[in-house]
Short mmCIF file of C-alpha atoms in Angstrom, two decimals:
data_model
loop_
_atom_site.label_atom_id
_atom_site.label_comp_id
_atom_site.label_asym_id
_atom_site.label_seq_id
_atom_site.Cartn_x
_atom_site.Cartn_y
_atom_site.Cartn_z
CA MET Z 1 -20.09 -43.35 60.81
CA LEU Z 2 -19.09 -40.08 59.06
CA ALA Z 3 -21.29 -38.93 56.41
CA ALA Z 4 -18.26 -37.61 54.45
CA SER Z 5 -14.57 -37.12 55.92
CA PRO Z 6 -12.47 -34.14 55.10
CA ALA Z 7 -9.97 -36.47 53.14
CA GLN Z 8 -12.67 -37.84 51.06
CA ALA Z 9 -14.73 -34.74 50.50
CA GLN Z 10 -11.43 -32.41 49.91
CA ARG Z 11 -10.90 -34.70 46.56
CA GLU Z 12 -14.36 -33.21 45.55
CA ASP Z 13 -14.73 -29.89 47.64
CA GLN Z 14 -13.18 -26.87 46.31
CA GLY Z 15 -13.56 -24.98 49.84
CA LEU Z 16 -12.30 -27.93 51.43
CA GLN Z 17 -9.41 -28.18 48.78
CA LEU Z 18 -8.59 -24.68 49.66
CA GLY Z 19 -9.02 -24.67 53.44
CA CYS Z 20 -7.37 -27.76 54.21
CA ALA Z 21 -4.74 -28.41 51.83
CA ASN Z 22 -1.93 -26.86 54.26
CA ASP Z 23 -3.23 -28.85 57.11
CA TYR Z 24 -3.15 -31.88 54.71
CA PHE Z 25 0.23 -31.61 54.16
CA ARG Z 26 1.83 -30.47 57.09
CA LEU Z 27 -0.06 -33.45 59.09
CA CYS Z 28 -0.47 -36.26 56.88
CA ALA Z 29 2.46 -36.09 53.85
CA GLY Z 30 3.48 -39.15 52.41
CA VAL Z 31 -0.11 -40.49 52.95
CA ASP Z 32 -1.85 -41.08 49.44
CA PRO Z 33 -5.02 -38.70 49.39
CA ASN Z 34 -6.70 -41.00 47.82
CA SER Z 35 -6.95 -43.66 50.73
CA ASP Z 36 -8.80 -44.68 53.85
CA ASP Z 37 -5.63 -44.16 55.39
CA ALA Z 38 -5.90 -39.93 54.58
CA GLU Z 39 -8.89 -40.12 56.37
CA ARG Z 40 -7.72 -41.58 59.38
CA CYS Z 41 -4.53 -39.22 59.42
CA MET Z 42 -6.89 -36.15 59.42
CA ASN Z 43 -9.41 -37.56 62.03
CA ARG Z 44 -6.01 -38.70 63.91
CA ASN Z 45 -4.93 -35.07 63.81
CA ARG Z 46 -8.41 -32.79 63.63
CA LYS Z 47 -7.12 -30.98 67.19
CA ARG Z 48 -4.42 -29.71 65.46
CA LEU Z 49 -6.08 -28.52 62.16
CA SER Z 50 -5.93 -24.81 61.42
CA PRO Z 51 -8.66 -22.21 62.05
CA GLU Z 52 -9.36 -22.06 58.34
CA CYS Z 53 -9.09 -25.81 57.86
CA ARG Z 54 -11.74 -26.39 60.63
CA ALA Z 55 -13.83 -23.35 59.24
CA ALA Z 56 -13.79 -24.99 55.65
CA ILE Z 57 -14.85 -28.16 57.43
CA GLY Z 58 -17.67 -26.29 59.18
CA ASP Z 59 -18.73 -24.47 56.11
CA TYR Z 60 -18.72 -27.80 54.20
CA ASP Z 61 -20.91 -29.43 56.70
CA ARG Z 62 -23.36 -26.37 56.84
CA ARG Z 63 -23.73 -26.71 53.00
CA THR Z 64 -24.24 -30.79 53.18
CA GLY Z 65 -25.78 -31.20 56.03
CA SER Z 66 -23.13 -33.61 57.28
CA LYS Z 67 -20.70 -34.13 60.17
CA SER Z 68 -17.34 -34.91 58.58
CA MET Z 69 -15.43 -34.90 61.74
CA PRO Z 70 -16.18 -36.86 65.34
CA ASP Z 71 -16.23 -34.35 68.12
CA ASN Z 72 -13.75 -36.17 70.12
#
């Protein structure tokens, strides 16, 4: 189980908001950001995330001690 998904955490974390907003709109346009579908969309597209979003997720994970995205 994920400690906090990027989609879920993005609603609460400014670093993720800034780092992943473009990816969210590029990859998950039309998906309600407050839904479980947003988490699934970001996870499904994790290999297509920009370096900025990946860095924001890594920073979030280091700050919170979590693992936001599965490795595969």
